[in-house]
PDB file of C-alpha atoms and ligand atoms in Angstrom:
ATOM      1  CA  MET A   1      42.544  24.102 -42.820  1.00  0.00           C
ATOM      2  CA  THR A   2      39.629  23.117 -40.605  1.00  0.00           C
ATOM      3  CA  LYS A   3      38.489  19.579 -41.184  1.00  0.00           C
ATOM      4  CA  LYS A   4      34.991  18.622 -40.279  1.00  0.00           C
ATOM      5  CA  VAL A   5      35.044  15.066 -39.015  1.00  0.00           C
ATOM      6  CA  VAL A   6      31.325  14.551 -38.900  1.00  0.00           C
ATOM      7  CA  GLY A   7      31.182  11.372 -36.806  1.00  0.00           C
ATOM      8  CA  LEU A   8      33.560  12.622 -34.168  1.00  0.00           C
ATOM      9  CA  GLY A   9      31.887  16.021 -34.157  1.00  0.00           C
ATOM     10  CA  ALA A  10      28.514  14.440 -33.421  1.00  0.00           C
ATOM     11  CA  VAL A  11      29.913  12.405 -30.548  1.00  0.00           C
ATOM     12  CA  ALA A  12      31.718  15.410 -29.150  1.00  0.00           C
ATOM     13  CA  LEU A  13      28.558  17.469 -29.474  1.00  0.00           C
ATOM     14  CA  LEU A  14      26.542  14.901 -27.596  1.00  0.00           C
ATOM     15  CA  ALA A  15      29.142  14.703 -24.860  1.00  0.00           C
ATOM     16  CA  LEU A  16      29.254  18.474 -24.566  1.00  0.00           C
ATOM     17  CA  GLY A  17      25.476  18.592 -24.502  1.00  0.00           C
ATOM     18  CA  LEU A  18      25.394  16.205 -21.565  1.00  0.00           C
ATOM     19  CA  VAL A  19      28.036  18.179 -19.727  1.00  0.00           C
ATOM     20  CA  ALA A  20      26.153  21.399 -20.414  1.00  0.00           C
ATOM     21  CA  CYS A  21      22.933  19.937 -18.989  1.00  0.00           C
ATOM     22  CA  GLY A  22      24.560  18.800 -15.811  1.00  0.00           C
ATOM     23  CA  ASN A  23      26.673  21.871 -15.333  1.00  0.00           C
ATOM     24  CA  ASP A  24      24.884  24.962 -16.512  1.00  0.00           C
ATOM     25  CA  ASP A  25      26.951  27.956 -15.509  1.00  0.00           C
ATOM     26  CA  GLY A  26      24.645  30.289 -17.377  1.00  0.00           C
ATOM     27  CA  LYS A  27      27.241  31.213 -19.981  1.00  0.00           C
ATOM     28  CA  ALA A  28      25.473  30.488 -23.200  1.00  0.00           C
ATOM     29  CA  GLY A  29      25.911  33.504 -25.431  1.00  0.00           C
ATOM     30  CA  THR A  30      22.849  35.714 -25.586  1.00  0.00           C
ATOM     31  CA  ASP A  31      20.156  33.065 -25.966  1.00  0.00           C
ATOM     32  CA  SER A  32      20.185  30.849 -22.904  1.00  0.00           C
ATOM     33  CA  THR A  33      18.221  28.098 -24.628  1.00  0.00           C
ATOM     34  CA  LYS A  34      21.082  27.542 -27.044  1.00  0.00           C
ATOM     35  CA  SER A  35      24.677  26.533 -26.426  1.00  0.00           C
ATOM     36  CA  VAL A  36      27.341  29.083 -27.291  1.00  0.00           C
ATOM     37  CA  GLY A  37      28.350  27.011 -30.306  1.00  0.00           C
ATOM     38  CA  GLU A  38      24.769  26.718 -31.532  1.00  0.00           C
ATOM     39  CA  SER A  39      24.122  30.419 -31.119  1.00  0.00           C
ATOM     40  CA  LEU A  40      27.208  31.090 -33.254  1.00  0.00           C
ATOM     41  CA  ASN A  41      26.240  28.441 -35.803  1.00  0.00           C
ATOM     42  CA  TYR A  42      29.697  27.062 -35.031  1.00  0.00           C
ATOM     43  CA  LYS A  43      31.167  29.837 -37.119  1.00  0.00           C
ATOM     44  CA  ILE A  44      34.222  31.989 -36.546  1.00  0.00           C
ATOM     45  CA  THR A  45      34.298  34.899 -38.968  1.00  0.00           C
ATOM     46  CA  GLY A  46      37.811  35.121 -40.362  1.00  0.00           C
ATOM     47  CA  ILE A  47      39.601  37.303 -42.897  1.00  0.00           C
ATOM     48  CA  ASP A  48      41.881  36.657 -45.894  1.00  0.00           C
ATOM     49  CA  PRO A  49      43.304  33.130 -45.905  1.00  0.00           C
ATOM     50  CA  GLY A  50      46.960  34.240 -45.945  1.00  0.00           C
ATOM     51  CA  ALA A  51      46.671  36.322 -42.771  1.00  0.00           C
ATOM     52  CA  GLY A  52      48.725  35.074 -39.854  1.00  0.00           C
ATOM     53  CA  ILE A  53      45.681  35.297 -37.617  1.00  0.00           C
ATOM     54  CA  MET A  54      43.981  32.651 -39.777  1.00  0.00           C
ATOM     55  CA  GLU A  55      46.820  30.175 -39.270  1.00  0.00           C
ATOM     56  CA  ALA A  56      46.788  30.922 -35.535  1.00  0.00           C
ATOM     57  CA  THR A  57      43.016  30.438 -35.391  1.00  0.00           C
ATOM     58  CA  GLU A  58      43.269  27.050 -37.105  1.00  0.00           C
ATOM     59  CA  LYS A  59      45.670  26.137 -34.299  1.00  0.00           C
ATOM     60  CA  VAL A  60      43.202  27.492 -31.727  1.00  0.00           C
ATOM     61  CA  ILE A  61      40.469  25.259 -33.140  1.00  0.00           C
ATOM     62  CA  VAL A  62      42.699  22.215 -32.662  1.00  0.00           C
ATOM     63  CA  GLU A  63      44.170  23.155 -29.284  1.00  0.00           C
ATOM     64  CA  TYR A  64      40.843  24.080 -27.691  1.00  0.00           C
ATOM     65  CA  GLY A  65      38.953  21.176 -29.253  1.00  0.00           C
ATOM     66  CA  LEU A  66      36.617  23.394 -31.236  1.00  0.00           C
ATOM     67  CA  ASP A  67      36.344  20.871 -34.057  1.00  0.00           C
ATOM     68  CA  GLU A  68      32.663  21.635 -34.694  1.00  0.00           C
ATOM     69  CA  TYR A  69      33.615  25.166 -35.656  1.00  0.00           C
ATOM     70  CA  ASP A  70      34.348  26.442 -39.134  1.00  0.00           C
ATOM     71  CA  LEU A  71      36.734  29.294 -39.641  1.00  0.00           C
ATOM     72  CA  VAL A  72      35.137  31.231 -42.472  1.00  0.00           C
ATOM     73  CA  THR A  73      37.568  32.968 -44.804  1.00  0.00           C
ATOM     74  CA  GLY A  74      36.793  36.342 -46.325  1.00  0.00           C
ATOM     75  CA  SER A  75      38.477  39.686 -46.024  1.00  0.00           C
ATOM     76  CA  SER A  76      39.068  42.396 -43.491  1.00  0.00           C
ATOM     77  CA  ALA A  77      36.189  44.381 -44.987  1.00  0.00           C
ATOM     78  CA  ALA A  78      33.805  41.407 -45.016  1.00  0.00           C
ATOM     79  CA  MET A  79      34.673  40.658 -41.391  1.00  0.00           C
ATOM     80  CA  THR A  80      33.865  44.190 -40.246  1.00  0.00           C
ATOM     81  CA  ALA A  81      30.649  44.139 -42.300  1.00  0.00           C
ATOM     82  CA  ALA A  82      29.584  40.891 -40.606  1.00  0.00           C
ATOM     83  CA  LEU A  83      30.508  42.367 -37.227  1.00  0.00           C
ATOM     84  CA  LYS A  84      28.386  45.463 -37.866  1.00  0.00           C
ATOM     85  CA  LYS A  85      25.430  43.404 -39.019  1.00  0.00           C
ATOM     86  CA  ALA A  86      25.521  41.195 -35.920  1.00  0.00           C
ATOM     87  CA  TYR A  87      26.239  44.097 -33.567  1.00  0.00           C
ATOM     88  CA  ASP A  88      23.250  46.109 -34.781  1.00  0.00           C
ATOM     89  CA  LYS A  89      21.002  43.163 -33.895  1.00  0.00           C
ATOM     90  CA  GLU A  90      22.905  42.207 -30.732  1.00  0.00           C
ATOM     91  CA  ALA A  91      23.394  38.822 -32.344  1.00  0.00           C
ATOM     92  CA  PRO A  92      26.208  36.465 -31.324  1.00  0.00           C
ATOM     93  CA  ILE A  93      29.380  36.641 -33.424  1.00  0.00           C
ATOM     94  CA  VAL A  94      33.034  35.823 -32.984  1.00  0.00           C
ATOM     95  CA  VAL A  95      35.633  37.299 -35.321  1.00  0.00           C
ATOM     96  CA  THR A  96      39.365  37.142 -35.814  1.00  0.00           C
ATOM     97  CA  GLY A  97      40.413  40.533 -34.505  1.00  0.00           C
ATOM     98  CA  TRP A  98      43.468  42.622 -33.888  1.00  0.00           C
ATOM     99  CA  THR A  99      44.626  45.849 -32.309  1.00  0.00           C
ATOM    100  CA  PRO A 100      45.112  48.515 -33.534  1.00  0.00           C
ATOM    101  CA  HIS A 101      41.791  48.521 -35.302  1.00  0.00           C
ATOM    102  CA  TRP A 102      38.987  51.082 -35.506  1.00  0.00           C
ATOM    103  CA  LYS A 103      36.375  48.445 -34.608  1.00  0.00           C
ATOM    104  CA  PHE A 104      37.285  48.886 -30.932  1.00  0.00           C
ATOM    105  CA  ALA A 105      36.455  52.588 -31.169  1.00  0.00           C
ATOM    106  CA  GLN A 106      33.216  51.910 -33.018  1.00  0.00           C
ATOM    107  CA  TYR A 107      31.825  49.003 -30.989  1.00  0.00           C
ATOM    108  CA  ASP A 108      32.044  47.648 -27.435  1.00  0.00           C
ATOM    109  CA  LEU A 109      34.165  44.573 -27.968  1.00  0.00           C
ATOM    110  CA  LYS A 110      36.392  42.277 -25.971  1.00  0.00           C
ATOM    111  CA  TYR A 111      39.116  39.759 -26.657  1.00  0.00           C
ATOM    112  CA  LEU A 112      38.366  36.236 -25.512  1.00  0.00           C
ATOM    113  CA  GLU A 113      41.012  35.085 -23.056  1.00  0.00           C
ATOM    114  CA  ASP A 114      43.495  32.668 -24.571  1.00  0.00           C
ATOM    115  CA  PRO A 115      44.721  30.637 -21.575  1.00  0.00           C
ATOM    116  CA  LYS A 116      46.747  28.338 -23.824  1.00  0.00           C
ATOM    117  CA  GLY A 117      48.547  31.317 -25.332  1.00  0.00           C
ATOM    118  CA  VAL A 118      48.055  30.173 -28.920  1.00  0.00           C
ATOM    119  CA  TYR A 119      47.957  33.763 -30.204  1.00  0.00           C
ATOM    120  CA  GLY A 120      51.189  34.558 -28.375  1.00  0.00           C
ATOM    121  CA  GLY A 121      51.753  37.536 -26.156  1.00  0.00           C
ATOM    122  CA  GLU A 122      52.316  41.090 -27.179  1.00  0.00           C
ATOM    123  CA  GLU A 123      53.169  41.373 -30.813  1.00  0.00           C
ATOM    124  CA  GLN A 124      55.020  44.062 -32.697  1.00  0.00           C
ATOM    125  CA  ILE A 125      54.573  45.408 -36.187  1.00  0.00           C
ATOM    126  CA  ARG A 126      57.957  45.429 -37.872  1.00  0.00           C
ATOM    127  CA  THR A 127      59.279  46.925 -41.052  1.00  0.00           C
ATOM    128  CA  ILE A 128      60.956  44.576 -43.519  1.00  0.00           C
ATOM    129  CA  GLY A 129      63.023  45.336 -46.602  1.00  0.00           C
ATOM    130  CA  ARG A 130      64.538  43.442 -49.479  1.00  0.00           C
ATOM    131  CA  LEU A 131      68.193  42.509 -49.465  1.00  0.00           C
ATOM    132  CA  GLY A 132      70.306  45.297 -50.940  1.00  0.00           C
ATOM    133  CA  LEU A 133      67.877  48.072 -50.040  1.00  0.00           C
ATOM    134  CA  ALA A 134      70.441  49.859 -47.859  1.00  0.00           C
ATOM    135  CA  GLU A 135      72.873  50.077 -50.802  1.00  0.00           C
ATOM    136  CA  ASP A 136      70.321  50.847 -53.513  1.00  0.00           C
ATOM    137  CA  LEU A 137      68.015  53.291 -51.708  1.00  0.00           C
ATOM    138  CA  PRO A 138      69.950  54.422 -48.612  1.00  0.00           C
ATOM    139  CA  GLU A 139      67.737  57.421 -47.833  1.00  0.00           C
ATOM    140  CA  ALA A 140      64.545  55.362 -47.939  1.00  0.00           C
ATOM    141  CA  TYR A 141      66.273  52.650 -45.948  1.00  0.00           C
ATOM    142  CA  GLN A 142      67.027  55.170 -43.227  1.00  0.00           C
ATOM    143  CA  ILE A 143      63.513  56.624 -43.175  1.00  0.00           C
ATOM    144  CA  LEU A 144      61.926  53.173 -43.044  1.00  0.00           C
ATOM    145  CA  SER A 145      64.317  52.181 -40.255  1.00  0.00           C
ATOM    146  CA  GLN A 146      63.440  55.304 -38.273  1.00  0.00           C
ATOM    147  CA  PHE A 147      59.706  54.900 -38.746  1.00  0.00           C
ATOM    148  CA  ASN A 148      57.723  54.140 -35.608  1.00  0.00           C
ATOM    149  CA  TRP A 149      54.448  55.373 -34.238  1.00  0.00           C
ATOM    150  CA  THR A 150      51.784  54.473 -31.714  1.00  0.00           C
ATOM    151  CA  GLU A 151      48.415  52.813 -31.714  1.00  0.00           C
ATOM    152  CA  ALA A 152      46.821  56.225 -31.107  1.00  0.00           C
ATOM    153  CA  ASP A 153      48.626  57.706 -34.122  1.00  0.00           C
ATOM    154  CA  MET A 154      47.536  54.915 -36.423  1.00  0.00           C
ATOM    155  CA  GLY A 155      44.057  55.060 -34.924  1.00  0.00           C
ATOM    156  CA  GLU A 156      43.592  58.645 -36.062  1.00  0.00           C
ATOM    157  CA  VAL A 157      44.307  57.712 -39.667  1.00  0.00           C
ATOM    158  CA  MET A 158      42.307  54.486 -39.529  1.00  0.00           C
ATOM    159  CA  ILE A 159      39.220  56.069 -38.014  1.00  0.00           C
ATOM    160  CA  ALA A 160      39.288  58.956 -40.485  1.00  0.00           C
ATOM    161  CA  ILE A 161      39.367  56.448 -43.363  1.00  0.00           C
ATOM    162  CA  GLN A 162      36.618  54.406 -41.739  1.00  0.00           C
ATOM    163  CA  GLU A 163      34.513  57.559 -41.447  1.00  0.00           C
ATOM    164  CA  GLY A 164      34.761  58.020 -45.184  1.00  0.00           C
ATOM    165  CA  GLU A 165      37.881  60.139 -45.693  1.00  0.00           C
ATOM    166  CA  LYS A 166      40.009  59.252 -48.725  1.00  0.00           C
ATOM    167  CA  GLU A 167      43.058  57.242 -47.678  1.00  0.00           C
ATOM    168  CA  ALA A 168      45.536  59.790 -49.027  1.00  0.00           C
ATOM    169  CA  VAL A 169      43.682  62.686 -47.432  1.00  0.00           C
ATOM    170  CA  ALA A 170      43.506  60.976 -44.030  1.00  0.00           C
ATOM    171  CA  ALA A 171      47.228  60.256 -44.249  1.00  0.00           C
ATOM    172  CA  GLN A 172      48.068  63.824 -45.279  1.00  0.00           C
ATOM    173  CA  ASN A 173      45.961  65.291 -42.456  1.00  0.00           C
ATOM    174  CA  TRP A 174      47.792  63.154 -39.926  1.00  0.00           C
ATOM    175  CA  ILE A 175      51.168  64.182 -41.361  1.00  0.00           C
ATOM    176  CA  ASP A 176      50.197  67.855 -41.234  1.00  0.00           C
ATOM    177  CA  ALA A 177      49.199  67.527 -37.590  1.00  0.00           C
ATOM    178  CA  ASN A 178      52.281  65.506 -36.624  1.00  0.00           C
ATOM    179  CA  ALA A 179      55.191  67.240 -38.294  1.00  0.00           C
ATOM    180  CA  ASP A 180      57.380  66.569 -35.250  1.00  0.00           C
ATOM    181  CA  LYS A 181      56.992  62.810 -35.580  1.00  0.00           C
ATOM    182  CA  VAL A 182      57.565  62.838 -39.310  1.00  0.00           C
ATOM    183  CA  ALA A 183      60.685  64.954 -38.718  1.00  0.00           C
ATOM    184  CA  GLU A 184      62.063  62.185 -36.495  1.00  0.00           C
ATOM    185  CA  TRP A 185      61.596  59.632 -39.257  1.00  0.00           C
ATOM    186  CA  THR A 186      63.326  61.800 -41.835  1.00  0.00           C
ATOM    187  CA  ALA A 187      66.022  63.147 -39.495  1.00  0.00           C
ATOM    188  CA  GLY A 188      69.464  63.146 -41.099  1.00  0.00           C
ATOM    189  CA  VAL A 189      68.141  62.088 -44.502  1.00  0.00           C
ATOM    190  CA  ASN A 190      68.799  64.022 -47.695  1.00  0.00           C
ATOM    191  CA  LYS A 191      66.101  64.401 -50.320  1.00  0.00           C
ATOM    192  CA  VAL A 192      66.338  62.339 -53.481  1.00  0.00           C
ATOM    193  CA  ASP A 193      65.298  63.119 -57.024  1.00  0.00           C
ATOM    194  CA  GLY A 194      62.500  60.825 -58.134  1.00  0.00           C
ATOM    195  CA  ASP A 195      64.041  57.451 -57.208  1.00  0.00           C
ATOM    196  CA  LYS A 196      61.469  54.694 -57.459  1.00  0.00           C
ATOM    197  CA  ILE A 197      60.399  52.651 -54.468  1.00  0.00           C
ATOM    198  CA  LYS A 198      57.702  50.008 -54.174  1.00  0.00           C
ATOM    199  CA  LEU A 199      55.949  49.256 -50.893  1.00  0.00           C
ATOM    200  CA  ALA A 200      53.785  46.168 -50.545  1.00  0.00           C
ATOM    201  CA  TYR A 201      50.860  45.920 -48.150  1.00  0.00           C
ATOM    202  CA  VAL A 202      47.755  43.861 -47.452  1.00  0.00           C
ATOM    203  CA  ALA A 203      44.261  45.396 -47.311  1.00  0.00           C
ATOM    204  CA  TRP A 204      44.105  45.240 -43.521  1.00  0.00           C
ATOM    205  CA  ASP A 205      42.828  48.498 -42.037  1.00  0.00           C
ATOM    206  CA  SER A 206      45.969  48.919 -39.935  1.00  0.00           C
ATOM    207  CA  GLU A 207      48.269  48.456 -42.918  1.00  0.00           C
ATOM    208  CA  ILE A 208      46.199  50.656 -45.215  1.00  0.00           C
ATOM    209  CA  ALA A 209      46.797  53.454 -42.705  1.00  0.00           C
ATOM    210  CA  SER A 210      50.543  52.928 -42.251  1.00  0.00           C
ATOM    211  CA  HIS A 211      51.377  52.495 -45.922  1.00  0.00           C
ATOM    212  CA  ASN A 212      49.417  55.552 -47.011  1.00  0.00           C
ATOM    213  CA  VAL A 213      51.261  57.670 -44.457  1.00  0.00           C
ATOM    214  CA  MET A 214      54.664  56.290 -45.464  1.00  0.00           C
ATOM    215  CA  LYS A 215      53.918  56.812 -49.156  1.00  0.00           C
ATOM    216  CA  LEU A 216      53.398  60.531 -48.574  1.00  0.00           C
ATOM    217  CA  VAL A 217      56.425  60.829 -46.299  1.00  0.00           C
ATOM    218  CA  LEU A 218      58.658  59.218 -48.929  1.00  0.00           C
ATOM    219  CA  GLU A 219      57.137  61.357 -51.682  1.00  0.00           C
ATOM    220  CA  GLU A 220      57.850  64.461 -49.645  1.00  0.00           C
ATOM    221  CA  MET A 221      61.480  63.301 -49.542  1.00  0.00           C
ATOM    222  CA  GLY A 222      61.572  63.076 -53.321  1.00  0.00           C
ATOM    223  CA  TYR A 223      60.695  59.440 -53.953  1.00  0.00           C
ATOM    224  CA  ASN A 224      58.395  58.134 -56.644  1.00  0.00           C
ATOM    225  CA  VAL A 225      56.393  55.694 -54.531  1.00  0.00           C
ATOM    226  CA  SER A 226      54.127  52.907 -55.660  1.00  0.00           C
ATOM    227  CA  LEU A 227      51.926  51.032 -53.232  1.00  0.00           C
ATOM    228  CA  THR A 228      51.034  47.535 -54.243  1.00  0.00           C
ATOM    229  CA  GLN A 229      48.225  45.712 -52.501  1.00  0.00           C
ATOM    230  CA  VAL A 230      48.649  41.950 -52.285  1.00  0.00           C
ATOM    231  CA  GLU A 231      47.836  38.997 -50.041  1.00  0.00           C
ATOM    232  CA  ALA A 232      50.135  38.206 -47.139  1.00  0.00           C
ATOM    233  CA  GLY A 233      51.937  35.293 -48.836  1.00  0.00           C
ATOM    234  CA  PRO A 234      52.720  37.221 -52.021  1.00  0.00           C
ATOM    235  CA  LEU A 235      53.802  40.181 -49.872  1.00  0.00           C
ATOM    236  CA  TRP A 236      56.504  38.179 -48.132  1.00  0.00           C
ATOM    237  CA  THR A 237      57.478  36.552 -51.437  1.00  0.00           C
ATOM    238  CA  ALA A 238      57.773  39.956 -53.096  1.00  0.00           C
ATOM    239  CA  VAL A 239      60.083  41.350 -50.417  1.00  0.00           C
ATOM    240  CA  ALA A 240      62.123  38.126 -50.453  1.00  0.00           C
ATOM    241  CA  ASP A 241      62.547  38.072 -54.238  1.00  0.00           C
ATOM    242  CA  GLY A 242      63.101  41.818 -54.431  1.00  0.00           C
ATOM    243  CA  SER A 243      60.035  42.627 -56.521  1.00  0.00           C
ATOM    244  CA  ALA A 244      58.908  44.850 -53.636  1.00  0.00           C
ATOM    245  CA  ASP A 245      61.381  47.048 -51.783  1.00  0.00           C
ATOM    246  CA  ALA A 246      59.791  47.053 -48.351  1.00  0.00           C
ATOM    247  CA  SER A 247      56.700  46.578 -46.255  1.00  0.00           C
ATOM    248  CA  LEU A 248      55.529  47.930 -42.903  1.00  0.00           C
ATOM    249  CA  ALA A 249      53.251  44.925 -42.382  1.00  0.00           C
ATOM    250  CA  ALA A 250      55.330  42.242 -40.633  1.00  0.00           C
ATOM    251  CA  TRP A 251      53.556  41.138 -37.452  1.00  0.00           C
ATOM    252  CA  LEU A 252      56.080  39.307 -35.270  1.00  0.00           C
ATOM    253  CA  PRO A 253      57.354  37.417 -33.332  1.00  0.00           C
ATOM    254  CA  LEU A 254      54.432  35.025 -33.796  1.00  0.00           C
ATOM    255  CA  THR A 255      51.723  36.055 -36.249  1.00  0.00           C
ATOM    256  CA  HIS A 256      53.948  35.980 -39.350  1.00  0.00           C
ATOM    257  CA  LYS A 257      56.509  33.520 -37.994  1.00  0.00           C
ATOM    258  CA  THR A 258      55.727  30.976 -40.708  1.00  0.00           C
ATOM    259  CA  TYR A 259      56.529  33.575 -43.382  1.00  0.00           C
ATOM    260  CA  ALA A 260      59.597  34.906 -41.550  1.00  0.00           C
ATOM    261  CA  ASP A 261      60.969  31.365 -41.170  1.00  0.00           C
ATOM    262  CA  LYS A 262      60.198  30.460 -44.759  1.00  0.00           C
ATOM    263  CA  PHE A 263      62.085  33.469 -46.102  1.00  0.00           C
ATOM    264  CA  GLU A 264      64.842  33.585 -43.493  1.00  0.00           C
ATOM    265  CA  GLY A 265      67.974  35.166 -44.916  1.00  0.00           C
ATOM    266  CA  LYS A 266      66.054  36.587 -47.876  1.00  0.00           C
ATOM    267  CA  PHE A 267      64.826  39.783 -46.245  1.00  0.00           C
ATOM    268  CA  GLU A 268      66.069  42.274 -43.710  1.00  0.00           C
ATOM    269  CA  GLU A 269      64.312  43.521 -40.595  1.00  0.00           C
ATOM    270  CA  LEU A 270      64.431  47.306 -40.511  1.00  0.00           C
ATOM    271  CA  GLY A 271      62.966  47.741 -37.055  1.00  0.00           C
ATOM    272  CA  ILE A 272      59.837  47.817 -34.968  1.00  0.00           C
ATOM    273  CA  ASN A 273      57.281  50.346 -36.168  1.00  0.00           C
ATOM    274  CA  MET A 274      54.716  49.666 -33.443  1.00  0.00           C
ATOM    275  CA  GLU A 275      54.880  48.000 -30.037  1.00  0.00           C
ATOM    276  CA  GLY A 276      52.170  46.307 -28.021  1.00  0.00           C
ATOM    277  CA  VAL A 277      49.863  45.139 -30.785  1.00  0.00           C
ATOM    278  CA  LYS A 278      47.639  42.123 -30.364  1.00  0.00           C
ATOM    279  CA  VAL A 279      45.657  39.474 -32.222  1.00  0.00           C
ATOM    280  CA  GLY A 280      42.936  37.116 -31.025  1.00  0.00           C
ATOM    281  CA  LEU A 281      39.292  36.173 -31.082  1.00  0.00           C
ATOM    282  CA  VAL A 282      37.016  39.133 -30.522  1.00  0.00           C
ATOM    283  CA  VAL A 283      33.345  39.225 -29.512  1.00  0.00           C
ATOM    284  CA  PRO A 284      30.891  42.000 -28.639  1.00  0.00           C
ATOM    285  CA  GLN A 285      30.732  42.888 -24.939  1.00  0.00           C
ATOM    286  CA  TYR A 286      27.076  41.825 -24.859  1.00  0.00           C
ATOM    287  CA  MET A 287      28.133  38.201 -25.305  1.00  0.00           C
ATOM    288  CA  ASP A 288      28.243  36.373 -22.008  1.00  0.00           C
ATOM    289  CA  ILE A 289      31.542  34.581 -22.605  1.00  0.00           C
ATOM    290  CA  ASP A 290      35.079  35.534 -21.591  1.00  0.00           C
ATOM    291  CA  SER A 291      37.420  32.849 -22.809  1.00  0.00           C
ATOM    292  CA  ILE A 292      38.069  30.827 -25.944  1.00  0.00           C
ATOM    293  CA  GLU A 293      37.292  27.839 -23.736  1.00  0.00           C
ATOM    294  CA  ASP A 294      33.705  29.115 -23.379  1.00  0.00           C
ATOM    295  CA  LEU A 295      33.178  28.511 -27.098  1.00  0.00           C
ATOM    296  CA  LYS A 296      33.025  24.815 -26.280  1.00  0.00           C
ATOM    297  CA  ASN A 297      29.934  25.291 -24.098  1.00  0.00           C
TER     298      ASN A 297
HETATM  299  N1  PBE B 301      46.374  41.214 -39.301  1.00  0.00           N
HETATM  300  C1  PBE B 301      46.271  40.937 -37.881  1.00  0.00           C
HETATM  301  C2  PBE B 301      47.598  40.485 -39.705  1.00  0.00           C
HETATM  302  C3  PBE B 301      48.502  40.705 -38.586  1.00  0.00           C
HETATM  303  C4  PBE B 301      47.618  40.678 -37.401  1.00  0.00           C
HETATM  304  C5  PBE B 301      45.190  40.826 -39.977  1.00  0.00           C
HETATM  305  C6  PBE B 301      46.612  42.656 -39.438  1.00  0.00           C
HETATM  306  C7  PBE B 301      47.522  38.990 -39.954  1.00  0.00           C
HETATM  307  O1  PBE B 301      46.685  38.328 -39.370  1.00  0.00           O
HETATM  308  O2  PBE B 301      48.363  38.469 -40.690  1.00  0.00           O
END
């Protein structure tokens, strides 16, 4: 967690202030009389504490010397609400962000460059299952293993939900319009007769979309599907102890590495369900900063 060392922070602030006076490159958020940090109230708007992006951002704060900053915990929904509020006023804000996410369709945003590579490179979203899933629910195992889609696909579902569509309806509409893709996921799989399966997910917009689609696909194949919404830590625990059968929400190789390492040998990777995803710090385009390093100014 972020520690505020007040004495050190004050010294660092003073030092930064002096540097800023002598070396004004004009990059000071939207209000040039304030430093970037001041204009942000030294606040990074985060999400739920168990999210991998929160752990990575704590590391960012240390590695980039942003010790005056607080990473504020909340939720995915609270983060997007804060983003909207700031955006409507063209006020400075920095949030923990990720792609795919509808916020990039809704607002003009940019990732801050991460020259130290703390957030890693391109991430993947992977599907994980409990041990024994292949033996116990072979048809579901095969469907989950064959499941993969693109950022654009997920975006359609996510944006529809964001625009007010019910989750199940948005998922069904996507399935109806993409029968060819769904047919690839279910290829070679026989229908079952009401077998129970439990999928665990976190209330991240991306995962709400994927799990609602998969629920309907599995139901169409005869499964009795329950979706259970939990925090990230309990999600990994549930798959590892078998109380959940699977999840489509494993962001790897880096974002959920701590969880994957902790539960190594206690879950199975069923495959990559999306390539080329990304996490990082995100700001509105109207902010005059480009890199995480600029947050120090
Ligand atoms: N997130 C972003 C997940 C994965 C990347 C919020 C969807 C997380 O941070 O754990």
